[in-house]
GROMACS .gro file of C-alpha atoms in nm:
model
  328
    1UNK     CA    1   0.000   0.000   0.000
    2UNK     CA    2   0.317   0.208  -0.012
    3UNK     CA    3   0.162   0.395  -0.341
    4UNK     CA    4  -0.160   0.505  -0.171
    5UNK     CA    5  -0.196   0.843  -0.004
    6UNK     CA    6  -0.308   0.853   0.384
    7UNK     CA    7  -0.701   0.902   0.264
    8UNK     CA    8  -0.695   0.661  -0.029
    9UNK     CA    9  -0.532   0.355   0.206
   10UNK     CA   10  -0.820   0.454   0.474
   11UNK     CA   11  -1.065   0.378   0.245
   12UNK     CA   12  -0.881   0.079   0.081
   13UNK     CA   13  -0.869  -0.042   0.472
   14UNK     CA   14  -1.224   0.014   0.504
   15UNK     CA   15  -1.317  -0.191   0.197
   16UNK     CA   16  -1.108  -0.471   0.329
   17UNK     CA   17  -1.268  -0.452   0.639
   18UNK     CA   18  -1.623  -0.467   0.484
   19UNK     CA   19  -1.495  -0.760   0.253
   20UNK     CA   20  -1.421  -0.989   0.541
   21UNK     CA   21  -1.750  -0.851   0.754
   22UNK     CA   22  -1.983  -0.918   0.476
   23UNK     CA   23  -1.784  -1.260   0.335
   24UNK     CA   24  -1.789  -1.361   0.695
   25UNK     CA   25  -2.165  -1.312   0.716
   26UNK     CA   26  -2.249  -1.454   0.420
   27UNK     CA   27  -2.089  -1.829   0.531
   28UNK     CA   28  -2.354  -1.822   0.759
   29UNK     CA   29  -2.596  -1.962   0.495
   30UNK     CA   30  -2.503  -2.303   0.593
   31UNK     CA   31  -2.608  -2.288   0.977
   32UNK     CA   32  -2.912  -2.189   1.120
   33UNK     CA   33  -2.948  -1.860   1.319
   34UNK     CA   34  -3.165  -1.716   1.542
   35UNK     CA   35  -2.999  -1.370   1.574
   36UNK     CA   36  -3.280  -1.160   1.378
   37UNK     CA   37  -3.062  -0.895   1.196
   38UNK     CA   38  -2.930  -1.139   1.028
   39UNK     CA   39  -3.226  -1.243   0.876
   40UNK     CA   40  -3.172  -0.951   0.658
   41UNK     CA   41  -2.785  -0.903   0.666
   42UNK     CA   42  -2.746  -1.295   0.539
   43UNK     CA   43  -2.915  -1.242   0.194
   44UNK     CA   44  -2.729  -0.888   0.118
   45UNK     CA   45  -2.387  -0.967   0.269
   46UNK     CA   46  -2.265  -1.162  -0.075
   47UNK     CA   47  -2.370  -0.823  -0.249
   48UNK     CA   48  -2.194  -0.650  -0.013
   49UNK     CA   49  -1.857  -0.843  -0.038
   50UNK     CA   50  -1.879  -0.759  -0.406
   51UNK     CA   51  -1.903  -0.393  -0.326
   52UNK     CA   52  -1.674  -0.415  -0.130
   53UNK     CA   53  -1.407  -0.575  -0.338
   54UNK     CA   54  -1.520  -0.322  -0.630
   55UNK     CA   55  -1.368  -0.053  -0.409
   56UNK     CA   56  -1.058  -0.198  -0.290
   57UNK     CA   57  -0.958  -0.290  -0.700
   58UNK     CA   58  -1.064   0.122  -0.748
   59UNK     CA   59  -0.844   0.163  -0.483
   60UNK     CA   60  -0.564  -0.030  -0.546
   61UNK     CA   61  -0.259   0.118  -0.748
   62UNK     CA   62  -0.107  -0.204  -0.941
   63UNK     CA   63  -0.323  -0.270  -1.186
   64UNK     CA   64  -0.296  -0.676  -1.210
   65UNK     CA   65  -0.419  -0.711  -0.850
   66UNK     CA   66  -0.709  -0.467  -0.937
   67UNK     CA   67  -0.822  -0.704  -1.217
   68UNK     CA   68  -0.776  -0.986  -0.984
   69UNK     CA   69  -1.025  -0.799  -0.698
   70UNK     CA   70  -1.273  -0.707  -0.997
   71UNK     CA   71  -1.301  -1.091  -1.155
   72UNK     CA   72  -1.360  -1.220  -0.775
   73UNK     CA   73  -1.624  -0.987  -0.739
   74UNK     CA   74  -1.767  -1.089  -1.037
   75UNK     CA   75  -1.752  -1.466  -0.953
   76UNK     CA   76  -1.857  -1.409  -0.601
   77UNK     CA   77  -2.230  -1.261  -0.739
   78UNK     CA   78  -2.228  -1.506  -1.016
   79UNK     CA   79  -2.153  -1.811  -0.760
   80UNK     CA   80  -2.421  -1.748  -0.487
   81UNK     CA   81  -2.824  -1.753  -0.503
   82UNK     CA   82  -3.029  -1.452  -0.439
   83UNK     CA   83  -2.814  -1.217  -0.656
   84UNK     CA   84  -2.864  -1.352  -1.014
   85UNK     CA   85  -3.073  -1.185  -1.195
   86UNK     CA   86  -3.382  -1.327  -1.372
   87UNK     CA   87  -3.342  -1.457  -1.713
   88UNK     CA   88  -3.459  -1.211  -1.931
   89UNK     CA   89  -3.814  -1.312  -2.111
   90UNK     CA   90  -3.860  -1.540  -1.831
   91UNK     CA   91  -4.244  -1.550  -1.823
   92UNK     CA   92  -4.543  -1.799  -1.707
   93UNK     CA   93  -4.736  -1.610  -2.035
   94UNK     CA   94  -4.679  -1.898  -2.373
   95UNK     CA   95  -4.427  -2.089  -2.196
   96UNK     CA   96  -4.690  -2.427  -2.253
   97UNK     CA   97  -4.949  -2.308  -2.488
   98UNK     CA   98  -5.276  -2.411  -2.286
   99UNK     CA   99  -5.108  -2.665  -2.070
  100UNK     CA  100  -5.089  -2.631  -1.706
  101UNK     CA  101  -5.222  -2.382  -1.449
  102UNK     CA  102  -5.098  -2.027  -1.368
  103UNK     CA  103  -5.110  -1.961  -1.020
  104UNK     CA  104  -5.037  -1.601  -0.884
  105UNK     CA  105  -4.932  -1.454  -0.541
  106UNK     CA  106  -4.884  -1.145  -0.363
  107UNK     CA  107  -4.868  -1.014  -0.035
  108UNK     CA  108  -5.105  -0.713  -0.044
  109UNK     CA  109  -4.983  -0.501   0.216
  110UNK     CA  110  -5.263  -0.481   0.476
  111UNK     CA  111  -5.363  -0.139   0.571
  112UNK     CA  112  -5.134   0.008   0.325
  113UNK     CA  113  -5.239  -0.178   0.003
  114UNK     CA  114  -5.407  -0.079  -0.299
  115UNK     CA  115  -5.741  -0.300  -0.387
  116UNK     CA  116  -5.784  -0.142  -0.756
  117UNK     CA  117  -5.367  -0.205  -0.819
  118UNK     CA  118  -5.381  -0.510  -0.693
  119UNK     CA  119  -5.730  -0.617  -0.921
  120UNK     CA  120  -5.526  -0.428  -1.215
  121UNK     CA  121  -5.233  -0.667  -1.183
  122UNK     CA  122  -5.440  -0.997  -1.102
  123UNK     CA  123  -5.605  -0.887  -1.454
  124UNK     CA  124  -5.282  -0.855  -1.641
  125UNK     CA  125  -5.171  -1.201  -1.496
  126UNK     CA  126  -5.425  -1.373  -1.615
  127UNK     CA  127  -5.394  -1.645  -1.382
  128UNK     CA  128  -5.627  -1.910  -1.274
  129UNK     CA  129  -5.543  -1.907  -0.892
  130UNK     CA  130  -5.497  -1.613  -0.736
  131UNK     CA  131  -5.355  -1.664  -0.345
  132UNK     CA  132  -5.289  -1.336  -0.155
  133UNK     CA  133  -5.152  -1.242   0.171
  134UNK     CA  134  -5.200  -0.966   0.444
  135UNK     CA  135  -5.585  -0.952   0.259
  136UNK     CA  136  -5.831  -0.922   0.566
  137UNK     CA  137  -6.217  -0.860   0.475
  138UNK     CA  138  -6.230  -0.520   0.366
  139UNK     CA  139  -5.961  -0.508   0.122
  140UNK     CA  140  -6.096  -0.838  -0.040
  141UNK     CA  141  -6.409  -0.680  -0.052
  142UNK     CA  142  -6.263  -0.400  -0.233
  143UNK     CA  143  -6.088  -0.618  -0.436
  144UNK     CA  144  -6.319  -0.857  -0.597
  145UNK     CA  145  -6.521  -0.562  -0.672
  146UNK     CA  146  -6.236  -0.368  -0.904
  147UNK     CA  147  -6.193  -0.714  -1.069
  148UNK     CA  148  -6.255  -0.755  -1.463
  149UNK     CA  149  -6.189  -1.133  -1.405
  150UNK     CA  150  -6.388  -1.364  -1.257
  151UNK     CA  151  -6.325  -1.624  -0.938
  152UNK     CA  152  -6.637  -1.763  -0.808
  153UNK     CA  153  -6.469  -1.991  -0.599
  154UNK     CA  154  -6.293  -1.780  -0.251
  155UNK     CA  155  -6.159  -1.971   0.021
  156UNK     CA  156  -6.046  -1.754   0.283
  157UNK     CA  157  -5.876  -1.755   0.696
  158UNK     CA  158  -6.026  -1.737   0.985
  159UNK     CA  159  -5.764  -1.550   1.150
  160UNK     CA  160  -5.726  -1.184   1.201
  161UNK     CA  161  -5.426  -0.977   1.213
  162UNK     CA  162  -5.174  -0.963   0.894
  163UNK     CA  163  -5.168  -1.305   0.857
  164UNK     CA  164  -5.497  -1.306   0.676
  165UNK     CA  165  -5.532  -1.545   0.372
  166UNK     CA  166  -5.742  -1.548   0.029
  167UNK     CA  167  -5.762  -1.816  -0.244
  168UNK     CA  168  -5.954  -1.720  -0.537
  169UNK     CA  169  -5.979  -1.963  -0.805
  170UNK     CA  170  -6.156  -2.011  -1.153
  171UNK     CA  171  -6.287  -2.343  -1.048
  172UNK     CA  172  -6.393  -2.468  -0.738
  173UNK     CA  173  -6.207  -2.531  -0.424
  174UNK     CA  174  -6.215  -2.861  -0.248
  175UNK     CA  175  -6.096  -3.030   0.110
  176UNK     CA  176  -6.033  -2.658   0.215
  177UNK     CA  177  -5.820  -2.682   0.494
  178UNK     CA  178  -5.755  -2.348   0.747
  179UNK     CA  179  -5.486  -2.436   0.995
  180UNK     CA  180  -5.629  -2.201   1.239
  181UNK     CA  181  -5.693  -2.343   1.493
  182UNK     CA  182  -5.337  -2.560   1.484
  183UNK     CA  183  -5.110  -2.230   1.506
  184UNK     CA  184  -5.218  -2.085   1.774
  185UNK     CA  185  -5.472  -1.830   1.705
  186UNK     CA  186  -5.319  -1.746   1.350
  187UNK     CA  187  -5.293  -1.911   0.991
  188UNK     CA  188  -4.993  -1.902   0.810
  189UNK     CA  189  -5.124  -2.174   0.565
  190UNK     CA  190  -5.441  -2.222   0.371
  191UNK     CA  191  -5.511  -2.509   0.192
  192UNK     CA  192  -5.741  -2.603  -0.073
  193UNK     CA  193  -5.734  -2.828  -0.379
  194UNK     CA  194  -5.789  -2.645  -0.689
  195UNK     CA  195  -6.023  -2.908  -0.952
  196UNK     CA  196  -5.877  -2.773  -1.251
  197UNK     CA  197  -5.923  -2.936  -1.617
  198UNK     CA  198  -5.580  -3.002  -1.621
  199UNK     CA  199  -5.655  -3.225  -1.298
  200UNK     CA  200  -5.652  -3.194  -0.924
  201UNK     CA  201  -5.406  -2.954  -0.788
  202UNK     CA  202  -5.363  -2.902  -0.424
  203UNK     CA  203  -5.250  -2.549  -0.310
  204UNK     CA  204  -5.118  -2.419  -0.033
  205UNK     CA  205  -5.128  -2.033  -0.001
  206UNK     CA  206  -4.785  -1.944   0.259
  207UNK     CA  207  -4.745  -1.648   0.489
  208UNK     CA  208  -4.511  -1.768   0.775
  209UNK     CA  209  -4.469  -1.547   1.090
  210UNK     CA  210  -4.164  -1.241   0.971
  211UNK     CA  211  -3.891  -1.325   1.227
  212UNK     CA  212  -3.749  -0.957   1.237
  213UNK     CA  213  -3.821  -0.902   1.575
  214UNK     CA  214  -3.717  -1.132   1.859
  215UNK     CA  215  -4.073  -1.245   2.009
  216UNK     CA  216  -4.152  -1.370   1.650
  217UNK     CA  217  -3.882  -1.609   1.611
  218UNK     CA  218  -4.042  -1.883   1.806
  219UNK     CA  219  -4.361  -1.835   1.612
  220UNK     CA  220  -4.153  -1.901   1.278
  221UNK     CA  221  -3.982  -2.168   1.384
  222UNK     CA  222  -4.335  -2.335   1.478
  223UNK     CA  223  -4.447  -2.225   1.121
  224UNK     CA  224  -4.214  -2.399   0.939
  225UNK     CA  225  -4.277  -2.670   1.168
  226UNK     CA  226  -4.681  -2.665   1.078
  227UNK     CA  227  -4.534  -2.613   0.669
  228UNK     CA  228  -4.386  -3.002   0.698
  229UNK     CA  229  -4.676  -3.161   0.774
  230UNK     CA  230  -4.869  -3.047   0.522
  231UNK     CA  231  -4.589  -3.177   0.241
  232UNK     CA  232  -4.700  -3.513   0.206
  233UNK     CA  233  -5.006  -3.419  -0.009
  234UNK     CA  234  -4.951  -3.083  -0.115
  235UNK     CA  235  -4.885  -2.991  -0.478
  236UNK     CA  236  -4.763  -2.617  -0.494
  237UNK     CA  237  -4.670  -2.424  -0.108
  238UNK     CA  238  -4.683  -2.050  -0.264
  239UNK     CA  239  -4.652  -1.720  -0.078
  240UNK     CA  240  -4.478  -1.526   0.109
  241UNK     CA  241  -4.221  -1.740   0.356
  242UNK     CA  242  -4.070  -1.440   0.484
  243UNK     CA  243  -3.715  -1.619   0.425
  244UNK     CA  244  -3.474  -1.629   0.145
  245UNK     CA  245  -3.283  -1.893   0.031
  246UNK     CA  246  -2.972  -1.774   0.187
  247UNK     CA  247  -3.154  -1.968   0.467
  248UNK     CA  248  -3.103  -2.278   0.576
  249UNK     CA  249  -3.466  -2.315   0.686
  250UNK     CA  250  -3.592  -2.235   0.403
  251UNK     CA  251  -3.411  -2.481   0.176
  252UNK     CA  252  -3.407  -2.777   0.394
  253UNK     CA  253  -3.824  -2.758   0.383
  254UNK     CA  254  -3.730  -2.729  -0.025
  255UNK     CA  255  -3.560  -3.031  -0.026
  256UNK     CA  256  -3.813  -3.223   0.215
  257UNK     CA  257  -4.097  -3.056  -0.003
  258UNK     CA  258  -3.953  -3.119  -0.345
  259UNK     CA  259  -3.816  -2.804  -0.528
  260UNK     CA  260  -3.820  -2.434  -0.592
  261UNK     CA  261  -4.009  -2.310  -0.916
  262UNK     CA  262  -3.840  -2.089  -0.980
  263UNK     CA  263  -3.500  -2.221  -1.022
  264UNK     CA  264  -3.688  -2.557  -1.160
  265UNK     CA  265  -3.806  -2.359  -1.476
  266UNK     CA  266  -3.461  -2.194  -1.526
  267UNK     CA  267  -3.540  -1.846  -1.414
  268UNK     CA  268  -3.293  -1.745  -1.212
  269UNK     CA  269  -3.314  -1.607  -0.820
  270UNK     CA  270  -3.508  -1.243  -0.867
  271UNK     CA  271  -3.570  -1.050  -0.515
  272UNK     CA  272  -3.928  -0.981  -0.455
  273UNK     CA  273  -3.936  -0.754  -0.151
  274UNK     CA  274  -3.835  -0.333  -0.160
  275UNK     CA  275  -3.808  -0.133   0.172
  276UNK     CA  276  -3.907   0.148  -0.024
  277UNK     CA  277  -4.235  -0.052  -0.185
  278UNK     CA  278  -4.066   0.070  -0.499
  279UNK     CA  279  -3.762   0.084  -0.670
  280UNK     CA  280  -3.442  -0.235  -0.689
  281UNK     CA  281  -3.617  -0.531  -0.458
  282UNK     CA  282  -3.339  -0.655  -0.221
  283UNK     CA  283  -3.462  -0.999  -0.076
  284UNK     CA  284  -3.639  -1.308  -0.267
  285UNK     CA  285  -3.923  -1.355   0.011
  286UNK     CA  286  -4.217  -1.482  -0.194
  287UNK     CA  287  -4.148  -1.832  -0.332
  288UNK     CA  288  -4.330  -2.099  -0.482
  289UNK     CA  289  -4.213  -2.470  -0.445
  290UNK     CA  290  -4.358  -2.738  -0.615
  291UNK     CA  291  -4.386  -3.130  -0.470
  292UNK     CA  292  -4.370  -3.412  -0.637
  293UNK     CA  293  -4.696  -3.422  -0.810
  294UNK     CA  294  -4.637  -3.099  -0.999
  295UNK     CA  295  -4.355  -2.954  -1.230
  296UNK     CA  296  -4.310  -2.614  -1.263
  297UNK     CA  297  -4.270  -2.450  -1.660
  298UNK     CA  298  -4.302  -2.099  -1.613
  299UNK     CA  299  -4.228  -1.846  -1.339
  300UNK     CA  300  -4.236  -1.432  -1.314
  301UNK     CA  301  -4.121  -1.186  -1.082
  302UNK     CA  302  -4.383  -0.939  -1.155
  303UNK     CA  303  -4.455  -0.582  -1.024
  304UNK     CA  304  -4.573  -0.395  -0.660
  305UNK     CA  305  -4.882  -0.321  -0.759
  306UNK     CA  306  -4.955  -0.112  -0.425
  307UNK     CA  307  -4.728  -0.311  -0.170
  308UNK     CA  308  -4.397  -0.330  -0.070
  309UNK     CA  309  -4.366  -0.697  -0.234
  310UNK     CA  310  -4.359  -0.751  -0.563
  311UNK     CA  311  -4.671  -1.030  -0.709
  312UNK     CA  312  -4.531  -1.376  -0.851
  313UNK     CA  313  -4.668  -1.572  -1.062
  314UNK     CA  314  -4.599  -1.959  -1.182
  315UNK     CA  315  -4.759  -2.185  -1.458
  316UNK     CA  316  -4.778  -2.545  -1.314
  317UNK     CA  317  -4.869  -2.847  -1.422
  318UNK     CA  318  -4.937  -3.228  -1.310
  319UNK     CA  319  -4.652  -3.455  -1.383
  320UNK     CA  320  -4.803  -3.748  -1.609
  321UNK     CA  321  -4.699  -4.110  -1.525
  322UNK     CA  322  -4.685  -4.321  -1.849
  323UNK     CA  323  -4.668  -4.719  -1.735
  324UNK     CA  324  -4.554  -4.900  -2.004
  325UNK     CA  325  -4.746  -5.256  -2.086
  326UNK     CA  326  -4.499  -5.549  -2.115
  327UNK     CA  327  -4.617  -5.774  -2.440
  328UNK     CA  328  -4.664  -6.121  -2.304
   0.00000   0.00000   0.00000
């Protein structure tokens, strides 16, 4: 650092010093945590570590070890989920022709939402399912007035508070089941099978307990707990999960569960959620992940519409079994 001047090897210092902080944080991906600012710091700190290296190599006099700094930034975003961005033309919209259902989510933003953005971007969608979050009685009211499309069939919580849940569908719901009264006076999961032509589809519509403050940690944890029981004979868990796949959590219920959509259909690992409700998203918390009776062929990050999480939307449809007949 002999060719820096006193300011310039401050800063270089500093970058340093946020390159190990953040590369440090980001290892911790692979354990689970209970520590709640890190349940935002996790997802960013790979981001950061690239920043951070961007700024030494600007920094940095010698020119070789500047590349160097500037093609390890570049593989450290390119190497690690959450910061990739979504292939472009990635879309649930002609990805199958007619085949499959397109199922759409978003976390409406109680008290703060707006019904008539979030009926205009349900109606751009398209979709046959439409599961929403934070969506207590008066905004669905609202809502399914501003519609242009039609769901006869609404399946909704019982609970109260911003865990509030509505399924809307095209065709009717079936075997609705609110887990209520199994989570302690809320619902983060409501259930109901969707009897679509393309067959029976079995949906769960997701909004597990935010773990940024300390006294909702617990309540997570028993969400997630609640989430695995349901797996067995659930098609498609979609919603907001209020975790990101730089958690462990989160991806050891995708593995028990069966897989994400969203990398399944090749579209890489787009954010979803804006402090600003507008703007660059920062964290991926609204996921959909398919089981074993389902594959996923289309998925799309799409906009706000009125909340500070962006809608999603994936086409889905029931894996065929073909059994072969042995001449005799």
């Amino acid at each position: 650092m002999n060719g820096l001047g006193p300011r310039r090897r401050r800063l270089f210092l500093v970058a340093v010093g946020l390159v190990a902080a953040a590369g440090a944080t980001s290892l911790l991906r692979f354990v689970t945590f209970s520590w709640v600012p890190l349940f935002a710091l996790v997802p960013v700190a790979p981001l950061a570590t690239a920043i951070g290296l961007l700024l030494a190599a600007s920094l940095w006099s010698r020119r070789a070890l500047a590349k160097t700094l500037v093609a390890l930034a570049a593989l450290w975003v390119l190497a690690l989920p959450g910061l990739v961005v979504p292939r472009i033309g990635c879309s649930v919209q002609g990805t199958t022709g007619d085949e499959g259902v397109v199922v759409y989510s978003h976390n409406v933003l109680r008290e703060g939402g707006d019904p008539a953005a979030a009926a205009a971007g349900i109606d751009a969608a398209d979709a046959d399912v439409v599961l929403l979050q934070e969506a207590d009685a008066d905004f669905a009211e609202r809502l399914l007035a501003a519609l242009r499309l039609d769901y006869p069939h609404v399946a909704a919580s019982e609970a109260t508070g911003n865990l509030s849940l509505l399924t809307m569908s095209r065709w009717p719901l079936g075997d609705v089941d609110d887990t209520w009264e199994r989570s302690r006076d809320r619902n983060p999961v409501l259930v109901a099978t969707v009897q679509s032509p393309a067959g029976d589809i079995r949906i769960a519509n997701v909004h597990l307990t935010s773990p940024t403050f300390a006294e909702h940690v617990a309540r997570h944890e028993l969400d997630w707990e609640l989430l695995r029981t349901l797996t067995a004979d659930t098609d498609l868990f979609m919603g907001d999960f209020n975790a990101t796949s730089a958690h462990r959590r989160y991806r050891t219920f995708v593995a028990e569960a069966g897989s994400d959509a969203q990398v399944a259909a090749g579209c890489g690992f787009g954010t979803s959620w804006s402090p600003l409700r507008q703007g660059p998203s920062i964290l991926a918390l609204d996921h959909a992940v398919t089981g074993a009776g389902v594959e996923a062929v289309g998925y799309e990050v799409l906009d706000y519409h009125g909340s500070d999480h962006r809608a999603v939307a994936v086409r889905v449809r029931r894996i065929s079994t073909v059994v072969g007949v042995v001449d005799q």
